[in-house]
Every structure is written in structure tokens, then in C-alpha cells.
Coordinates of C-alpha atoms in Angstrom, one line a residue:
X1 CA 144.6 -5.3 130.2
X2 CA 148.5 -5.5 130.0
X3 CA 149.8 -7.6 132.5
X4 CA 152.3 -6.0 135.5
X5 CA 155.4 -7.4 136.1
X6 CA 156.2 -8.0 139.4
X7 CA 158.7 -5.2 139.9
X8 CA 155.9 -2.5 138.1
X9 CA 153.3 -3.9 140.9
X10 CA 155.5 -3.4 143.8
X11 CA 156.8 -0.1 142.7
X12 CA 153.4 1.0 142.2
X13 CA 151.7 0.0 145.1
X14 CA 154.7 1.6 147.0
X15 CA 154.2 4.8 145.6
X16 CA 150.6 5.2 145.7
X17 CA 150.9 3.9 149.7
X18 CA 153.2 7.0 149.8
X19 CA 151.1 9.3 148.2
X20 CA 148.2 8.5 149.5
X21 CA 149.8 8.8 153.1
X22 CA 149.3 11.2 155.8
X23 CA 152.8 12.4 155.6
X24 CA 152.9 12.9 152.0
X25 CA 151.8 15.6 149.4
X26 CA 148.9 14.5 147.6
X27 CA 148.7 14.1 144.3
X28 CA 148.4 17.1 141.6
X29 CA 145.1 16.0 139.6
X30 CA 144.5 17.6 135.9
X31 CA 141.5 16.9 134.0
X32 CA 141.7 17.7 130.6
X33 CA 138.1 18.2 128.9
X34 CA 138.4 18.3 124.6
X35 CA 135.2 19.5 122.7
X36 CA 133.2 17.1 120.5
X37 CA 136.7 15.3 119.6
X38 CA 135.9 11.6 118.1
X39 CA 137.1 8.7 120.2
X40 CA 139.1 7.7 116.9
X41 CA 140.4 11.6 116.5
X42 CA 143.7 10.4 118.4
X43 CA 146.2 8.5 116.8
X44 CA 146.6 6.3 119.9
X45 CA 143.0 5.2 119.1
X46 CA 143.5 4.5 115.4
X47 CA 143.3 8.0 113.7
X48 CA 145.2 7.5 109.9
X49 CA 145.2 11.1 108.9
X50 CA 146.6 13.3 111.9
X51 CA 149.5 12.2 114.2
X52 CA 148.9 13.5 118.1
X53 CA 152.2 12.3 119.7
X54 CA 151.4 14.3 122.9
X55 CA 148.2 12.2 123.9
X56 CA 150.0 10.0 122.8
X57 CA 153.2 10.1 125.6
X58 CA 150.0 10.2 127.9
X59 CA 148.8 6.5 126.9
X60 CA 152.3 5.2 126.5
X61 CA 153.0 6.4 129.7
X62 CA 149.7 5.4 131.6
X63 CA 146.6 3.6 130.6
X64 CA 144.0 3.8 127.2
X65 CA 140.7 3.0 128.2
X66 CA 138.7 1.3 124.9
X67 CA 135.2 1.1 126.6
X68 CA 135.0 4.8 128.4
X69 CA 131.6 6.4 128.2
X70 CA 130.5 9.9 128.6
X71 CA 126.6 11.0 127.6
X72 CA 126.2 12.3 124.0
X73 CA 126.5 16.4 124.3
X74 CA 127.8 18.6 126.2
X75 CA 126.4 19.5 129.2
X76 CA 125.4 16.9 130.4
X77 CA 128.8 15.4 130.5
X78 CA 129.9 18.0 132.2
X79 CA 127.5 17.9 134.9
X80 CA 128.1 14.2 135.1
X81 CA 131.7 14.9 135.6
X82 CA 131.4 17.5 138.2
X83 CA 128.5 16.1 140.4
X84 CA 129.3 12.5 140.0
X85 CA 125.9 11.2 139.1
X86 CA 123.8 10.3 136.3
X87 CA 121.8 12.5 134.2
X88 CA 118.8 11.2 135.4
X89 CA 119.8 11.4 139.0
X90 CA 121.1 15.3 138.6
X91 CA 118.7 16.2 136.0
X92 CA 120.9 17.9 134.0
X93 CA 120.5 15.8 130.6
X94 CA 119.4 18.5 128.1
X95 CA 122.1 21.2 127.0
X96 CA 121.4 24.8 128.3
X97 CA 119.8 26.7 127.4
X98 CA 116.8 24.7 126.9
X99 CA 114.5 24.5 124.2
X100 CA 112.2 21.6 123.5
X101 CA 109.7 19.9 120.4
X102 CA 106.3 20.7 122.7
X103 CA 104.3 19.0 119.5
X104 CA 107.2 15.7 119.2
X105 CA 104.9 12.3 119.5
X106 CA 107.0 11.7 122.9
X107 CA 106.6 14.2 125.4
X108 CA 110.1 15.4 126.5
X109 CA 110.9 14.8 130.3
X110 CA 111.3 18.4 132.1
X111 CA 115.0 19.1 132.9
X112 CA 117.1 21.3 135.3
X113 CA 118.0 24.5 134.4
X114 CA 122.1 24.7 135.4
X115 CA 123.9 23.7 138.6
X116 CA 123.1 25.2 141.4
X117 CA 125.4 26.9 143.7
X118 CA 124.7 24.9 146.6
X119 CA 125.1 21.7 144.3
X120 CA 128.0 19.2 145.4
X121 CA 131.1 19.3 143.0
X122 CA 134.2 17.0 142.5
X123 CA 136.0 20.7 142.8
X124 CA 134.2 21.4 146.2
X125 CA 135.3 18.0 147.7
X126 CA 138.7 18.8 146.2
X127 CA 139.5 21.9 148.0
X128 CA 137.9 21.0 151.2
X129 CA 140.6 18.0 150.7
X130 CA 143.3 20.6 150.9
X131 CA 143.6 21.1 146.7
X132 CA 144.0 24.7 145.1
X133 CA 141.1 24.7 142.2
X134 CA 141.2 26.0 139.1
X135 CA 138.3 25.9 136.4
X136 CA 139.7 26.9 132.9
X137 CA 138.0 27.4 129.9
X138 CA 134.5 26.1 128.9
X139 CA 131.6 25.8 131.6
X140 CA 128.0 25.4 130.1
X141 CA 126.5 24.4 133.3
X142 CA 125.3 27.7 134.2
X143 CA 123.1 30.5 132.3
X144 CA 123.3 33.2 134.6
X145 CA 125.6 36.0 136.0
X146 CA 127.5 33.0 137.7
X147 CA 128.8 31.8 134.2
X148 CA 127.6 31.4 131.0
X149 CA 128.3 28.5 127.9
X150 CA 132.1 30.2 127.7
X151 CA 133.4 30.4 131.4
X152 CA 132.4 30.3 134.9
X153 CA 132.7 34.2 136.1
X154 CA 135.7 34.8 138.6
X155 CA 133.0 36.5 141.2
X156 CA 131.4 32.8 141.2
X157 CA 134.0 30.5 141.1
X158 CA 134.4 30.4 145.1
X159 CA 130.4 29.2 144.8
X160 CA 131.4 26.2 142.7
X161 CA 134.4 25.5 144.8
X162 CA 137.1 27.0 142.0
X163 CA 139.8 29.0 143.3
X164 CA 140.8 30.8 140.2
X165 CA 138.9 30.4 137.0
X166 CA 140.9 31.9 133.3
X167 CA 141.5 35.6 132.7
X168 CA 138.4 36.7 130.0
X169 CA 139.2 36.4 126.4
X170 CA 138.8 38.7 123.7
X171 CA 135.2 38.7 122.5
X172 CA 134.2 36.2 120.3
X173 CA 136.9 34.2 120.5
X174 CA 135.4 30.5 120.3
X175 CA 134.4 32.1 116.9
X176 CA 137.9 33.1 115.6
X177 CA 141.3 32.5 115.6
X178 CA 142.2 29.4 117.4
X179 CA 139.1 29.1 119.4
X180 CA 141.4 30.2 122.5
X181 CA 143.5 26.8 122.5
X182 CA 146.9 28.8 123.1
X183 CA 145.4 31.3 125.3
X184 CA 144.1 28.7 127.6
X185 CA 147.1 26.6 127.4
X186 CA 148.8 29.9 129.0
X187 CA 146.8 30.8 131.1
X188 CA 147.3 26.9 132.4
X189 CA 151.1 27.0 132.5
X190 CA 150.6 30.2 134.8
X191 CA 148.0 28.4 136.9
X192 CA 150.9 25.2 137.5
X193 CA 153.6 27.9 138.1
X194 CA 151.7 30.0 140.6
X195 CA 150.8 26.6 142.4
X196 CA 153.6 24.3 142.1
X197 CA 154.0 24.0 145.9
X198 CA 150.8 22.8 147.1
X199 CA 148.6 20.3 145.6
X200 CA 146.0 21.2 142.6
X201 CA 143.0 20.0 140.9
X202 CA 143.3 21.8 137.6
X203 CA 139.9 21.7 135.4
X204 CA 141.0 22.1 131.6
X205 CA 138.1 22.3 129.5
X206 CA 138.7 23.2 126.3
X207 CA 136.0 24.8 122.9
X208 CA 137.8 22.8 120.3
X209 CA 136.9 20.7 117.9
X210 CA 133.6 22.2 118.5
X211 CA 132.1 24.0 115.7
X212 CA 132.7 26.6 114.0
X213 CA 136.2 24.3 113.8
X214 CA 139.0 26.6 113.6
X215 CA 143.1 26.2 113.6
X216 CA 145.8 28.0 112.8
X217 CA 146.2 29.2 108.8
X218 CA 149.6 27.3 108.5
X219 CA 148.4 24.0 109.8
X220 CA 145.2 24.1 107.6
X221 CA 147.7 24.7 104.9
X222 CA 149.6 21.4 105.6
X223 CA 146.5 19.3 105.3
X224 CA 145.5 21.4 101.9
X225 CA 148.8 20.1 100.7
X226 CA 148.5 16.8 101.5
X227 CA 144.9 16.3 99.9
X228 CA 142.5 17.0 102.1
X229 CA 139.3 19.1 101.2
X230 CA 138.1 22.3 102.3
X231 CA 135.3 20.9 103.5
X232 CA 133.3 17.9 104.6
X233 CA 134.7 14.6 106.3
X234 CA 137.7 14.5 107.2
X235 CA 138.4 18.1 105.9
X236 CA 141.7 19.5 106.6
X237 CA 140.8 22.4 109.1
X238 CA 139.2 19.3 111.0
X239 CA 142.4 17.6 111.0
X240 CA 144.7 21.1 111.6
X241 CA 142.6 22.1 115.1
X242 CA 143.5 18.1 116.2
X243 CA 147.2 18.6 115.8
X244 CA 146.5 22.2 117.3
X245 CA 145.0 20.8 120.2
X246 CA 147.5 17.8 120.6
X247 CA 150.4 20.3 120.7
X248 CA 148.8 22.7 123.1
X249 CA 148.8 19.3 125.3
X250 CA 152.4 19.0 124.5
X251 CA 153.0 22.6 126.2
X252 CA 151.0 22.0 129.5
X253 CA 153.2 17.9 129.7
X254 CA 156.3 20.2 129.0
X255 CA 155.8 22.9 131.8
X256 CA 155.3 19.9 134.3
X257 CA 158.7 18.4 132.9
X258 CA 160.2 21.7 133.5
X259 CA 158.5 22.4 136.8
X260 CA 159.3 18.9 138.0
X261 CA 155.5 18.1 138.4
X262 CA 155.1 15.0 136.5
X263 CA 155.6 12.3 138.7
X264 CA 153.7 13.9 141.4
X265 CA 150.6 15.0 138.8
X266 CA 147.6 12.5 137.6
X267 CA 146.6 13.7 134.0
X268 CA 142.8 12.6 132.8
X269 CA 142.2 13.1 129.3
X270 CA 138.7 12.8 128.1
X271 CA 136.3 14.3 125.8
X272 CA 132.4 15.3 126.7
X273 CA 131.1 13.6 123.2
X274 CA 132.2 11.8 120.6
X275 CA 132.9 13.9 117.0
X276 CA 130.2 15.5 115.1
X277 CA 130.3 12.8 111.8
X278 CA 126.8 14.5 110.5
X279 CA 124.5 17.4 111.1
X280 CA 121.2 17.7 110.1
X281 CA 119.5 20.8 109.2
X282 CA 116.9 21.8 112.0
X283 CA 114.7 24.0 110.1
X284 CA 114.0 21.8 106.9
X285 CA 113.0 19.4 109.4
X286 CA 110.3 21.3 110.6
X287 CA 109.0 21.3 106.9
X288 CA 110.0 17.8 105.8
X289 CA 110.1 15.9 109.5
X290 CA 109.6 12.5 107.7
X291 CA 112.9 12.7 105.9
X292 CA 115.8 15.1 107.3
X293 CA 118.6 16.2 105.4
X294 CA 122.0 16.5 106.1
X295 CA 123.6 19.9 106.1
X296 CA 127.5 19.0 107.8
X297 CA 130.1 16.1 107.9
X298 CA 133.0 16.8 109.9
X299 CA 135.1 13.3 110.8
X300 CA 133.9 9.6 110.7
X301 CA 133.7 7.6 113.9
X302 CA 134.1 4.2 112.3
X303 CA 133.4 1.9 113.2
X304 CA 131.7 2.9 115.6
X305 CA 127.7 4.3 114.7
X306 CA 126.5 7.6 114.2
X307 CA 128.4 10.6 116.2
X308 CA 127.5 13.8 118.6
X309 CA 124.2 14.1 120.3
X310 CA 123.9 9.9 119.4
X311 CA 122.9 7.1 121.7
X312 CA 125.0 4.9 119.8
X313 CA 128.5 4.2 120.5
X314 CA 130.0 7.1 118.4
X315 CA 128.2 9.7 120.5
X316 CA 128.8 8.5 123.8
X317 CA 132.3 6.1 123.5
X318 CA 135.1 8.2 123.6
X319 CA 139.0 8.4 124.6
X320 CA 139.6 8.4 128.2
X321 CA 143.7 8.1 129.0
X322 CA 144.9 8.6 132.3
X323 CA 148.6 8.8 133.2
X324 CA 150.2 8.6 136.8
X325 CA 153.5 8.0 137.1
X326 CA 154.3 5.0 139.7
X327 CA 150.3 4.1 139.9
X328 CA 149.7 3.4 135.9
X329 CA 151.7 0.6 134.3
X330 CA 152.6 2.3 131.2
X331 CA 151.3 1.5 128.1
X332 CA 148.6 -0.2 129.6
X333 CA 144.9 -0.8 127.6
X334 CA 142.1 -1.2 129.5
X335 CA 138.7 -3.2 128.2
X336 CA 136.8 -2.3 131.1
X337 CA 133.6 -0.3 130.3
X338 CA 134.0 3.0 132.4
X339 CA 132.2 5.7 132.7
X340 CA 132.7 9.7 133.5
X341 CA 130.8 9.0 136.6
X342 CA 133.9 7.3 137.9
X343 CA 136.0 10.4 138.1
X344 CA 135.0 11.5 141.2
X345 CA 134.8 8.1 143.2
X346 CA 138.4 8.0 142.1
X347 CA 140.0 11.6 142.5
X348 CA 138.4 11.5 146.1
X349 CA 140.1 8.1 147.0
X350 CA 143.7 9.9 145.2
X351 CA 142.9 12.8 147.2
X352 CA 142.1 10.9 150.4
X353 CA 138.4 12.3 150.8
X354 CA 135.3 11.7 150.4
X355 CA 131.7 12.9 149.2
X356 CA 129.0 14.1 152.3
X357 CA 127.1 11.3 154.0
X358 CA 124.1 10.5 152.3
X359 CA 125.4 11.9 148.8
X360 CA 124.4 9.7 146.0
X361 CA 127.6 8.4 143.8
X362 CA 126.6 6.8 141.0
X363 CA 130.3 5.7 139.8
X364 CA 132.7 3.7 141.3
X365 CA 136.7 3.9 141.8
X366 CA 139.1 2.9 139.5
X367 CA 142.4 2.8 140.9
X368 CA 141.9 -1.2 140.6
X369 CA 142.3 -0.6 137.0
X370 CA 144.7 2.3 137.4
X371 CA 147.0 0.1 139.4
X372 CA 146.4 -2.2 137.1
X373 CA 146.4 -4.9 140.3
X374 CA 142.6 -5.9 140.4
X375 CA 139.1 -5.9 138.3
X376 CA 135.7 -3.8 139.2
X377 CA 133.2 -5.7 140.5
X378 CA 130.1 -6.5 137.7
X379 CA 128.2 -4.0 137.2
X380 CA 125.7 -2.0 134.5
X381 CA 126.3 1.5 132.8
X382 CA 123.1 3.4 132.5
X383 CA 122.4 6.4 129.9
X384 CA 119.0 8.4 130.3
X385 CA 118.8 10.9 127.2
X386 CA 114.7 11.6 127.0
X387 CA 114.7 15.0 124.4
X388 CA 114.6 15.5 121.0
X389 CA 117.5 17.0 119.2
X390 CA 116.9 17.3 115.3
X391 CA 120.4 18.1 114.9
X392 CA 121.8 14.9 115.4
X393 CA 119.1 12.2 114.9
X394 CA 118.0 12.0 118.6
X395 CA 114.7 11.4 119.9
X396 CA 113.6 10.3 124.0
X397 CA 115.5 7.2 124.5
X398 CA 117.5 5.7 127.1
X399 CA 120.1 2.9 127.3
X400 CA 122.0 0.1 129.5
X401 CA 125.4 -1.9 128.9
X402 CA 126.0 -5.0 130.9
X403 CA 129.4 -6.6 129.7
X404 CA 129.8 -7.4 126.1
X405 CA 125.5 -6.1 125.8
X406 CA 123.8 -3.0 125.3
X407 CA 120.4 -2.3 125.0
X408 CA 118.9 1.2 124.1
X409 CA 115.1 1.7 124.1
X410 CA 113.6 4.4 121.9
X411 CA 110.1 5.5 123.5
X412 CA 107.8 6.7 120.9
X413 CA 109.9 7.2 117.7
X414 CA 113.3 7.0 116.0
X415 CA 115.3 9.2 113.4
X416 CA 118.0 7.3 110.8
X417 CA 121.5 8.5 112.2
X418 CA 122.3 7.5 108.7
X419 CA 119.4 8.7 106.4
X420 CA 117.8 10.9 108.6
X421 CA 114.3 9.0 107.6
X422 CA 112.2 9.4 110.2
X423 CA 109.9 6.7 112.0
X424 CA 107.2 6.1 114.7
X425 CA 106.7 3.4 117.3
X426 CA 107.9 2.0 120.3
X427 CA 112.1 0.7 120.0
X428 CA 114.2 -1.8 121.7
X429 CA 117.5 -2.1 119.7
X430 CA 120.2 -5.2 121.6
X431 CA 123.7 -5.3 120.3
X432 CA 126.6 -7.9 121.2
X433 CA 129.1 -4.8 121.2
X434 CA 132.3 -7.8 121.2
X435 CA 131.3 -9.1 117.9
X436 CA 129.2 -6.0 116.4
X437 CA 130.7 -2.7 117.7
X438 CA 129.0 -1.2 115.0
X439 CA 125.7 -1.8 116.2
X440 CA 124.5 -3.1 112.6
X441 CA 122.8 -6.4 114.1
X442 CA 120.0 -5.8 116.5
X443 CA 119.3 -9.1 118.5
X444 CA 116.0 -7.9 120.6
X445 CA 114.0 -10.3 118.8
X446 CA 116.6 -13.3 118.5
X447 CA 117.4 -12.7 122.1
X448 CA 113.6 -12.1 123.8
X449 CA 114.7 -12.7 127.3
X450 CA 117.9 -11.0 127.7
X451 CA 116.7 -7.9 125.7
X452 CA 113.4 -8.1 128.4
X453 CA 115.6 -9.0 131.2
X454 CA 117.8 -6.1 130.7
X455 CA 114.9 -3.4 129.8
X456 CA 114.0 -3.9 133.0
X457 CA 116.9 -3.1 134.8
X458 CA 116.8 0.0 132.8
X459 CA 113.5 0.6 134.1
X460 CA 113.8 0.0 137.3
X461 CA 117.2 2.0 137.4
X462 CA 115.7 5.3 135.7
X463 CA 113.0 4.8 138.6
X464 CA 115.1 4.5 141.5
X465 CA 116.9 7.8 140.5
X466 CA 113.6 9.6 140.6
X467 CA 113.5 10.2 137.1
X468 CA 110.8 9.9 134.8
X469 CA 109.9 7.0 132.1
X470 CA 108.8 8.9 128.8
X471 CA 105.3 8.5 127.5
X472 CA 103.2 9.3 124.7
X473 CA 102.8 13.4 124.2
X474 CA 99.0 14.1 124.5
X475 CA 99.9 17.3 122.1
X476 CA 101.4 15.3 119.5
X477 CA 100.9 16.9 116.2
X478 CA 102.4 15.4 113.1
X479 CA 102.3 18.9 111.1
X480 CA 104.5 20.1 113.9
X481 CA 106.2 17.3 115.3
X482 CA 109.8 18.2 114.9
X483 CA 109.3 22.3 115.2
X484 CA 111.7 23.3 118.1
X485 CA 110.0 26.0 119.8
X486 CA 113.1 28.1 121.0
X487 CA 116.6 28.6 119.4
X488 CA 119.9 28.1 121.4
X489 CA 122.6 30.3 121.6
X490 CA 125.1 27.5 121.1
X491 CA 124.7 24.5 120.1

């Protein structure tokens, strides 16, 4: 991590003393949720193609976390974000709807269904702080009449502890135009304009880069000129809906500039997966389930392995920047291993507040790091993934990282990220993530006692959550193995 100065420290501590007093406005807090977007899709990060100079000003301005994890699709992170806890504490670790692989040779562990109204929510601890709410654009954590994979309903919100959720777009818009970026974006600016004078917890979760990938025709058009194909890696609509969404940033930083909001406003950026860098085709899997074929490339997360829906790095690292002026040293990179679990531990110490007596939080507070005046004490990351999803390689696994060392464990069976060839048999994969981010050099059997050592930890962690450990599906049926039995409506 940079170091402070001494001047930077004593400002900063002043200032956050001051906020966090009981004479003064608390913070604004704005989360800022991109689709699918590749840890390496920001130019801050190390992206060669597209410039985002808006993300950018976040990370000069505040601090890049290297090490941030999420889980490796959507929901889930969401859920993880909102309730705090692990996927296999809040059981929410499959993407809604479900569907499932009833014939897979490990049987799939049953999952919830959506959040519950009565859940608790980083947005209900927020407003009971004194915060105005807002929940903005994508929710996918409900499949009812309370909200739906596009947006929690405004006759719900008050359920989830949201204020005010977007205005409804036109129909089908996450399949045309810009996928609602600018829409959004305004509907944001009036959500800071109509609550400049009281303190806000603003929820910005936007459908881009998530497929179909759309941006604006003139942007495409720049990337076409500059060489970029029409399709496959690194193909320039891929590129356009990055800069689309790195200048839609630009708008919301500008209207806090204008509205003199910024020093009194903590901005999170994040995304819930890392980038979609191959697809494979679910229903020639179902014919062909020893060898699956690839059907989509969108961008490459070298070097980190594999992408979306991934229990390597490149589906669960991803970009996490978070800028608060007076509290985070600009241009500060953080090493520390994080993880979306955090945010709420955090908020609720910015905010002053904290969760109900007896509620399990799973992550821990950063300001240390945001302060950029102290470490976290040692700990693990967990990651409890135990489904099938043909799509992207996955089969029941789970996973732990303890410093530099992370160990995933594949229950029954294991599908090439990179050749889709499939495989049977119990899994334990141990990486030195320092000296092989990459994950290319798997040390379980050089490295017997760690790699045991730290499976059970893993074990005994997916226990203590009251989850279950996957075994061996009774039903297993080789002509059927990867047949998914229902279709979702988005994936």
C-alpha cells in the first residue's frame, strides 16, 4: 500500500473524527455495481485497448484494491453485498431463477429461492441510520411481484429498506439501445439533486457489459476504425459499452462536483463478476458432455484464469476502487485480499450503526485500509459455489485463500475452463497466487500438508455456516449428466 505522509494521516483522521461525529452530517455512500465487467476492463487495472479516465479520477483520488473478491455470477454477489454474508451462510449461491443438472455425477446443494422481505439489508441498516435509500437499476434477488432480474418494484422497495427505486424503462431495454446506461445515469443525477441535503446511500447497479453487449452506434464505430472486429475477443462493441459506461460514471462524479457533494460522498466501485472471456454452448453439451464447445469470446482476463461463472481468479477477482475525500490517501493501491462481504461492516462503521444483535457478519471493516493508517488482522476468504453451470465450465466446488494461497476443491468432477474437456473424480487444486496468479501450477501434491491443512478449514467453515458439503448424486447418469432440466430467463 502507498505510504501516508504525515500531513495526509492527520488530515485524514481529522476528517473522518468529524464525520463520523455526533454533530456532523454523515457521509453520502454510493455503490456503484457494473455487470460482468473484467477486473482488467479498466484502464487503471491495465486495460490496453479502451481508456476509462472517469474510474480512473476514482483511483487517483482514493484507493485500487488488487486482491478484491466477489463470487462468480450474479446473484449471488448481490446477495453477498446486500446481506453481508457468505453464500453458504445466506444461501443464495445459484442465480435466480433456478434450474439444476438432477442427473450431474455431484448432486447439487439445494439453494434459496430470492431474498426475503424480512431478510436483513445493508439498505435497511442504512436508513434506520438516518440515510435516504435508493436502489437503481438491476436487482436479481427477487422473482416475484416484489422485483424481478431488471428492478426492484417501487410498491416493494420500502420492504427491502429502499426509499425510491428508478422510474420503469421502456420494454426491453437491457436488450437495445444502450442497455439503459444513460437512462439510469439520469435517473441518478435526479436521485442526488432531490437529496442533496440529507445523507444517502445510493445503490447503482448497472446491466452492462452483460450480454447481449450493446453501446452506442458512434462509439462501436470508433473501435471499427481502429481495428477491432465485429466480433469475438476483444471485439469493438465490447470495448464501446466500456467507454460508455466509464463516461456515464463521469456524469454522476460531475453532478457531485456541481452539487458540491464530493467531499462529503464515499464512491465504491465494483463489479458482481469478472468478464465473460468464453461461453460454452449449453445444449451441445447435453449431447457431447465429455467435450464442450465454445460458442462466445468476449474480453480476456489475463492473466488471470478463465472468466464469469469461474472459480478461478478471473471469475471472482475483480476491481474494487473506493474514493473518499479526506479518509482515502489518493492514489493509494491496496494488496490486501478483500472481499464484497466487507461492505457492509464498513458502511455501518461510516454510517455510525450497526447490524442487529446476534446477526451473523461474515466480513470485516476496512476503514484501516481506507485510512490507509493500519492492516486487517489475518484472516481467510471463503467461496462456496456447489452447482453446475455448463455455460461457463463450473461444476460443485468450493474454495479458500489464506495470504499469498488458495485452495479450491472440486467434489465429484471438473470441466476445462480452457478446452471445455470434461473429467471425473474428486479435485483439490493449490496455487501460490504471488508467484502464479495464473493458477497454471497446482502444488496439492508438492505441498500435502498445507493443501490438507487448509481443506480443512474449508470444511470446517462451510459446516459452521450450516451449509452442506457436496456428495456423490445417487441419480448420476452419464447419458444425461450435463442436461439442465429447466431454462433461465436470463442468464
Amino acid at each position: 500500500m502507498a505510504l501516508l505522509n504525515r500531513r495526509s494521516f492527520i488530515l485524514g483522521t481529522a476528517y473522518l473524527g468529524a464525520q463520523l461525529g455526533a454533530s456532523a452530517r454523515k457521509p453520502n455512500v454510493i455503490v456503484i455495481l457494473v455487470d460482468d465487467m473484467a477486473q482488467r476492463a479498466l484502464s487503471c487495472y491495465g486495460n490496453p485497448y479502451v481508456r476509462t479516465p472517469n474510474v480512473d479520477r476514482l483511483a487517483k483520488d482514493g484507493i485500487r484494491f488488487t486482491d478484491a473478491y466477489v463470487t462468480p455470477q450474479c446473484t449471488p454477489t448481490r446477495a453477498t453485498i446486500l446481506t453481508g454474508q457468505y453464500t453458504a451462510r445466506n444461501r443464495m449461491w445459484h442465480v435466480i431463477p433456478k434450474y439444476g443438472y438432477p442427473w450431474a455425477r455431484v448432486e447439487e446443494v439445494d439453494c434459496s429461492d430470492g431474498i426475503t422481505r424480512d431478510a436483513f439489508l445493508l439498505s435497511k441498516g442504512l436508513k434506520a441510520a438516518g440515510y435516504t435509500t435508493g436502489c437503481y437499476g438491476k436487482w436479481h434477488l427477487t422473482t416475484n411481484a416484489d422485483g424481478d432480474y431488471t428492478a426492484l418494484s417501487a410498491a416493494a422497495a420500502k420492504y427491502y429498506g429502499f426509499d425510491s427505486v428508478a422510474a420503469p424503462g421502456p420494454p426491453r431495454e437491457i436488450q437495445t439501445g444502450d442497455k439503459g446506461v444513460n437512462r439510469l445515469t439520469q435517473e441518478a443525477v435526479r436521485f442526488l439533486e432531490n437529496n442533496r441535503s440529507q445523507p444517502f446511500f445510493l445503490y447503482l447497479a448497472h446491466h452492462t457489459i452483460h450480454g447481449p453487449v450493446l453501446a452506442p452506434e458512434e462509439l462501436v464505430a470508433k473501435y471499427r476504425a481502429k481495428g477491432f472486429p465485429q466480433s469475438g475477443l476483444h471485439n469493438a462493441t465490447y470495448l464501446a459499452a466500456i467507454e460508455h459506461m466509464d463516461n456515464a460514471i463521469g456524469t454522476l462524479l460531475n453532478k457531485l462536483d456541481e452539487l458540491k457533494l464530493t467531499d462529503s460522498t464515499a464512491v465504491w466501485f465494483l463489479t458482481d463478476n469478472g468478464g465473460l472471456q468464453h461461453r460454452f454452448n449449453r445444449q451441445k453439451a447435453e449431447s457431447n458432455p465429455r467435450k464442450l464447445e465454445k460458442d462466445l469470446s468476449e474480453f480476456s482476463n489475463e492473466p488471470l484464469r478463465a472468466g464469469k461463472g469461474s472459480s478461478y481468479e478471473g471469475g471472482i477477482r475483480v476491481p474494487m476502487i473506493v474514493r473518499w475525500p479526506g479518509v482515502t490517501p489518493p492514489g493509494t493501491v491496496c494488496r490486501t485480499p478483500v472481499h464484497a462481504v466487507d461492505l457492509m461492516p464498513t458502511l455501518f462503521e461510516v454510517a455510525g450503526t450497526r447490524a442487529p444483535q446476534g446477526y451473523a457478519l461474515d466480513g470485516v471493516s476496512l476503514m484501516p485500509l481506507l485510512r490507509g493508517d493500519g492492516k486487517l488482522s489475518q484472516r481467510a476468504l471463503y467461496f462456496y459455489m456447489p452447482f453446475y453451470d455448463v455455460l461457463w465450465a463450473h461444476t460443485p466446488s468450493a474454495a479458500i485463500r489464506e495470504g499469498d494461497w488458495k485452495l479450491i476443491e472440486f467434489f465429484g468432477d471438473y470441466i476445462s475452463p480452457e478446452t471445455g474437456e470434461y473429467s471425473e473424480g474428486h479435485r483439490l487444486e493449490l496455487y501460490n497466487l504471488r508467484t502464479d496468479i495464473g493458477e497454471r501450477n497446482n502444488l496439492a501434491a508438492k505441498e500435502k500438508e498445507r493443501a490438507a491443512k487448509m481443506q480443512a478449514r474449508l470444511m470446517q467453515w462451510i459446516r459452521a455456516c450450516g451449509a452442506t458439503i457436496p456428495r456423490l448424486n445417487p441419480k448420476f447418469d452419464r447419458a444425461k449428466m450435463l442436461t439442465q432440466t429447466s431454462l433461465r430467463s436470463q442468464v
